[in-house]
CSV table of C-alpha atoms in Angstrom, one decimal:
chain,number,residue,atom,x,y,z
A,9,MET,CA,122.1,87.2,95.4
A,10,LYS,CA,123.1,90.2,97.5
A,11,LEU,CA,119.6,90.8,98.7
A,12,ALA,CA,119.2,87.1,99.7
A,13,ARG,CA,122.6,87.1,101.5
A,14,ASP,CA,121.8,90.4,103.3
A,15,THR,CA,118.3,89.1,104.3
A,16,TRP,CA,119.8,85.9,105.6
A,17,LEU,CA,122.4,87.8,107.7
A,18,VAL,CA,119.7,90.1,109.2
A,19,PHE,CA,117.4,87.1,109.8
A,20,GLN,CA,120.1,85.2,111.5
A,21,ARG,CA,120.8,88.0,113.9
A,22,GLN,CA,117.1,88.5,114.7
A,23,LEU,CA,116.6,84.8,115.2
A,24,LEU,CA,119.5,84.7,117.6
A,25,LEU,CA,117.9,87.6,119.6
A,26,MET,CA,114.7,85.6,119.7
A,27,TRP,CA,116.5,82.5,120.8
A,28,ARG,CA,118.1,84.4,123.7
A,29,THR,CA,114.7,85.6,124.8
A,30,PRO,CA,112.2,82.8,124.3
A,31,ILE,CA,109.8,84.6,126.6
A,32,TRP,CA,108.6,86.3,123.4
A,33,ILE,CA,107.1,83.1,122.1
A,34,ALA,CA,105.8,82.0,125.5
A,35,VAL,CA,104.0,85.3,126.1
A,36,GLY,CA,102.5,85.2,122.6
A,37,VAL,CA,101.1,81.7,123.0
A,38,ILE,CA,99.7,82.0,126.6
A,39,GLN,CA,96.5,84.0,125.7
A,40,PRO,CA,95.5,81.8,122.7
A,41,ILE,CA,95.9,78.8,125.0
A,42,PHE,CA,93.5,80.3,127.4
A,43,TYR,CA,91.0,80.9,124.6
A,44,LEU,CA,91.5,77.3,123.4
A,45,LEU,CA,90.9,75.8,126.8
A,46,LEU,CA,88.4,78.1,128.4
A,47,PHE,CA,86.4,79.5,125.4
A,48,ALA,CA,86.3,76.9,122.7
A,49,PRO,CA,84.4,74.3,124.8
A,50,LEU,CA,81.5,76.8,124.9
A,51,LEU,CA,81.1,76.9,121.2
A,52,LYS,CA,79.6,73.4,120.6
A,53,LYS,CA,76.0,74.7,121.2
A,54,VAL,CA,76.6,77.9,119.2
A,55,LEU,CA,78.1,76.1,116.2
A,56,GLU,CA,75.5,73.3,116.0
A,57,PRO,CA,73.7,75.1,113.1
A,58,MET,CA,76.9,74.7,111.1
A,59,GLY,CA,77.2,71.0,111.8
A,60,ALA,CA,79.5,71.1,114.8
A,61,THR,CA,77.6,68.5,116.8
A,62,THR,CA,80.7,67.4,118.7
A,63,TYR,CA,83.4,69.2,120.5
A,64,ALA,CA,85.9,68.0,118.0
A,65,ALA,CA,83.9,69.6,115.2
A,66,ALA,CA,83.8,72.9,117.2
A,67,TYR,CA,87.6,72.9,117.5
A,68,GLN,CA,87.8,72.2,113.8
A,69,ILE,CA,86.0,75.5,113.1
A,70,TYR,CA,87.5,77.5,116.0
A,71,VAL,CA,91.2,76.7,115.8
A,72,PRO,CA,91.8,78.2,112.3
A,73,GLY,CA,90.4,81.5,113.5
A,74,LEU,CA,92.5,81.4,116.6
A,75,LEU,CA,95.6,80.9,114.5
A,76,ALA,CA,94.6,83.9,112.4
A,77,VAL,CA,94.4,86.0,115.7
A,78,LEU,CA,98.0,85.2,116.3
A,79,CYS,CA,99.0,86.8,113.0
A,80,ILE,CA,96.6,89.8,113.3
A,81,PHE,CA,97.6,90.9,116.8
A,82,GLY,CA,101.1,89.4,116.9
A,83,GLY,CA,102.0,90.8,113.5
A,84,LEU,CA,100.5,94.2,113.8
A,85,TYR,CA,102.3,94.8,117.2
A,86,THR,CA,105.8,93.9,115.9
A,87,GLY,CA,106.5,97.5,115.0
A,88,PHE,CA,107.1,98.3,118.6
A,89,SER,CA,110.3,96.2,118.5
A,90,LEU,CA,111.4,98.4,115.5
A,91,LEU,CA,110.7,101.5,117.6
A,92,GLY,CA,113.0,100.1,120.3
A,93,GLU,CA,115.7,99.6,117.8
A,94,LEU,CA,115.3,103.1,116.4
A,95,LYS,CA,115.6,104.5,119.9
A,96,ALA,CA,118.6,102.3,120.8
A,97,GLY,CA,120.4,103.4,117.6
A,98,VAL,CA,120.5,100.0,116.1
A,99,ILE,CA,118.9,101.1,112.8
A,100,GLU,CA,121.1,104.2,112.8
A,101,ARG,CA,124.2,102.0,112.8
A,102,SER,CA,122.8,100.0,110.0
A,103,ARG,CA,122.8,103.1,107.8
A,104,VAL,CA,126.6,103.1,107.5
A,105,THR,CA,126.7,99.5,106.3
A,106,PRO,CA,126.1,98.3,102.7
A,107,VAL,CA,123.2,96.1,103.8
A,108,SER,CA,120.2,96.4,101.5
A,109,ARG,CA,117.4,98.4,103.1
A,110,LEU,CA,114.9,95.8,101.8
A,111,ALA,CA,116.9,93.1,103.6
A,112,LEU,CA,116.6,95.1,106.9
A,113,LEU,CA,112.8,94.8,106.5
A,114,LEU,CA,112.7,91.2,105.2
A,115,GLY,CA,115.1,89.8,107.8
A,116,ARG,CA,113.1,91.2,110.7
A,117,ALA,CA,109.7,90.3,109.2
A,118,LEU,CA,110.8,86.7,108.5
A,119,ARG,CA,111.8,86.4,112.2
A,120,GLU,CA,108.3,87.3,113.1
A,121,VAL,CA,106.9,84.8,110.6
A,122,VAL,CA,109.0,82.1,112.2
A,123,ALA,CA,107.9,83.1,115.7
A,124,LEU,CA,104.2,83.1,114.8
A,125,LEU,CA,104.4,79.8,113.0
A,126,VAL,CA,106.1,78.2,116.1
A,127,GLN,CA,103.2,79.5,118.2
A,128,ALA,CA,100.7,78.2,115.6
A,129,VAL,CA,102.3,74.7,115.7
A,130,LEU,CA,102.1,74.7,119.5
A,131,ILE,CA,98.4,75.7,119.4
A,132,THR,CA,97.7,73.0,116.9
A,133,LEU,CA,99.4,70.3,119.0
A,134,ILE,CA,97.5,71.4,122.1
A,135,ALA,CA,94.2,71.1,120.2
A,136,LEU,CA,94.9,67.5,119.1
A,137,PRO,CA,93.8,65.9,122.4
A,138,PHE,CA,90.4,67.8,122.1
A,139,GLY,CA,89.7,65.9,118.8
A,140,LEU,CA,91.2,68.3,116.2
A,141,ARG,CA,92.2,66.3,113.1
A,142,VAL,CA,93.6,67.8,109.9
A,143,ASP,CA,95.3,66.3,106.9
A,144,PRO,CA,99.0,67.1,106.9
A,145,LEU,CA,99.0,68.5,103.4
A,146,ASN,CA,96.0,70.7,104.3
A,147,LEU,CA,97.8,71.8,107.5
A,148,LEU,CA,100.9,72.8,105.5
A,149,LEU,CA,98.9,74.9,103.1
A,150,ALA,CA,97.1,76.5,106.1
A,151,TYR,CA,100.5,77.3,107.6
A,152,LEU,CA,101.5,78.9,104.2
A,153,LEU,CA,98.5,81.2,104.5
A,154,LEU,CA,99.5,82.0,108.1
A,155,GLY,CA,103.0,82.7,107.1
A,156,LEU,CA,101.9,85.1,104.4
A,157,LEU,CA,99.5,86.8,106.9
A,158,ALA,CA,102.4,87.2,109.4
A,159,LEU,CA,104.6,88.7,106.7
A,160,MET,CA,101.9,91.1,105.6
A,161,THR,CA,101.0,92.3,109.1
A,162,SER,CA,104.7,92.6,110.2
A,163,ALA,CA,105.4,94.7,107.1
A,164,ILE,CA,102.4,96.9,107.8
A,165,SER,CA,103.5,97.3,111.4
A,166,TYR,CA,107.0,98.3,110.5
A,167,GLY,CA,105.7,100.8,108.0
A,168,ILE,CA,103.5,102.4,110.7
A,169,ALA,CA,106.4,102.5,113.1
A,170,LEU,CA,108.4,104.5,110.5
A,171,VAL,CA,105.5,106.9,109.8
A,172,LEU,CA,104.6,107.4,113.5
A,173,PRO,CA,108.0,106.9,115.3
A,174,ASN,CA,106.7,107.0,118.9
A,175,ASP,CA,104.8,104.7,121.2
A,176,SER,CA,102.0,107.1,122.1
A,177,ALA,CA,101.0,107.6,118.5
A,178,MET,CA,101.5,104.1,117.3
A,179,ALA,CA,99.5,102.2,120.0
A,180,PRO,CA,96.1,103.8,119.2
A,181,VAL,CA,96.6,103.4,115.4
A,182,VAL,CA,97.5,99.7,115.7
A,183,ASN,CA,94.5,99.1,118.1
A,184,THR,CA,92.2,100.9,115.8
A,185,LEU,CA,93.3,98.7,112.9
A,186,ALA,CA,93.5,95.4,114.7
A,187,GLN,CA,90.1,95.3,116.4
A,188,PRO,CA,87.8,95.7,113.3
A,189,ILE,CA,90.1,93.5,111.2
A,190,ALA,CA,89.8,90.7,113.7
A,191,LEU,CA,86.0,91.1,114.2
A,192,LEU,CA,85.4,91.3,110.5
A,193,SER,CA,87.5,88.1,109.9
A,194,GLY,CA,85.2,85.9,111.9
A,195,VAL,CA,88.0,84.7,114.0
A,196,LEU,CA,85.9,84.0,117.1
A,197,LEU,CA,82.7,82.8,115.3
A,198,PRO,CA,82.1,82.1,111.6
A,199,LEU,CA,80.4,85.1,110.0
A,200,ALA,CA,77.9,82.7,108.3
A,201,LEU,CA,76.0,83.1,111.5
A,202,ALA,CA,76.0,87.0,111.2
A,203,PRO,CA,73.4,89.3,109.6
A,204,MET,CA,73.8,89.8,105.8
A,205,TRP,CA,75.1,93.4,106.1
A,206,LEU,CA,77.9,92.2,108.4
A,207,GLN,CA,78.8,89.4,105.9
A,208,THR,CA,78.9,91.9,103.1
A,209,MET,CA,81.3,94.1,105.0
A,210,ALA,CA,83.5,91.2,105.9
A,211,LYS,CA,84.0,90.3,102.3
A,212,TRP,CA,86.0,93.5,101.8
A,213,ASN,CA,88.4,92.3,104.5
A,214,PRO,CA,91.3,90.2,103.1
A,215,PHE,CA,91.7,88.4,106.5
A,216,TYR,CA,88.2,87.1,106.2
A,217,TRP,CA,89.1,85.2,103.0
A,218,ALA,CA,92.3,83.9,104.7
A,219,VAL,CA,90.3,82.6,107.7
A,220,GLU,CA,87.6,81.0,105.5
A,221,GLY,CA,90.3,79.4,103.4
A,222,MET,CA,92.0,77.9,106.5
A,223,ARG,CA,88.6,76.7,107.9
A,224,ALA,CA,88.0,74.9,104.6
A,225,LEU,CA,91.5,73.3,104.8
A,226,PHE,CA,91.0,72.2,108.4
A,227,SER,CA,87.7,70.6,107.3
A,228,GLY,CA,89.5,68.7,104.5
A,229,ASN,CA,88.0,70.7,101.6
A,230,ILE,CA,91.3,71.6,99.9
A,231,GLY,CA,89.5,71.9,96.5
A,232,ASP,CA,87.1,74.6,97.9
A,233,SER,CA,87.3,77.8,95.8
A,234,VAL,CA,87.6,79.9,99.0
A,235,VAL,CA,91.1,78.3,99.6
A,236,TRP,CA,92.5,79.6,96.4
A,237,GLN,CA,90.7,82.9,96.6
A,238,GLY,CA,92.1,83.4,100.0
A,239,LEU,CA,95.6,82.4,98.9
A,240,LEU,CA,95.5,84.8,95.9
A,241,ILE,CA,94.2,87.7,97.9
A,242,VAL,CA,96.7,87.3,100.7
A,243,VAL,CA,99.6,87.0,98.2
A,244,VAL,CA,98.6,90.2,96.5
A,245,MET,CA,98.1,92.1,99.8
A,246,THR,CA,101.4,90.8,101.2
A,247,THR,CA,103.2,91.9,98.1
A,248,GLY,CA,101.7,95.4,98.4
A,249,ALA,CA,102.5,95.6,102.1
A,250,VAL,CA,106.1,94.6,101.7
A,251,TYR,CA,106.5,97.0,98.8
A,252,TRP,CA,105.1,99.9,100.8
A,253,SER,CA,107.1,99.2,103.9
A,254,ALA,CA,110.3,98.6,101.8
A,255,ARG,CA,109.8,102.1,100.2
A,256,LEU,CA,109.6,103.6,103.7
A,257,PHE,CA,112.8,101.8,104.8
A,258,SER,CA,114.5,103.2,101.7
A,259,THR,CA,113.4,106.7,102.2
A,260,ARG,CA,113.5,107.0,106.0
A,261,ILE,CA,116.7,105.0,106.6
A,262,ARG,CA,119.4,106.4,104.4
């Protein structure tokens, strides 16, 4: 009960900060909108071998990958906000309170989950006029996958911020992680079109399974095994990421 209460208190404060600066959400959604409007229409010809004979079908394949991009890049860069709080002494002041160290992590990470899900909803709504259609139940399950991805990437980013507590060291590490993760997830184009060696590498990437699971959900194939494989892999990876980051919060913030 104490953990839940402490997490809620931290989450409320973080949510209030986000509400006071809505530019965070606006900036996060602008670039995906550009990709949705200016890049996705080019994919019809490219995706025809996968059955995307209409622009609506192309968006059906592309939008899940675009939502995953929000979580990969948006989540992995959240550690910079923690660096700002460390420099401002916000975390230092938290040390003298009885608030659970795990709650300090979860409250902040859940704020990022909410922000990324709001952006995902906006992207989905903008894609509807282009012909995107998805069953509400499938969409909710896809958002569950996205929420877990956001929690995982946020926890990883906070852990990196605690291990490498300065901007100049953290930026190249995050960039080095984010680029191959995104490319091996098939977020821009399905990796079914890629050479076999690239597909084999991608299968070692948990984000690949999440993206494939979301594409199956957006296509109405909720019973596809890749949906449940992706969900299981993401749950395991998220649990591990939160545990690792929570350990760092406990040892580095006393």
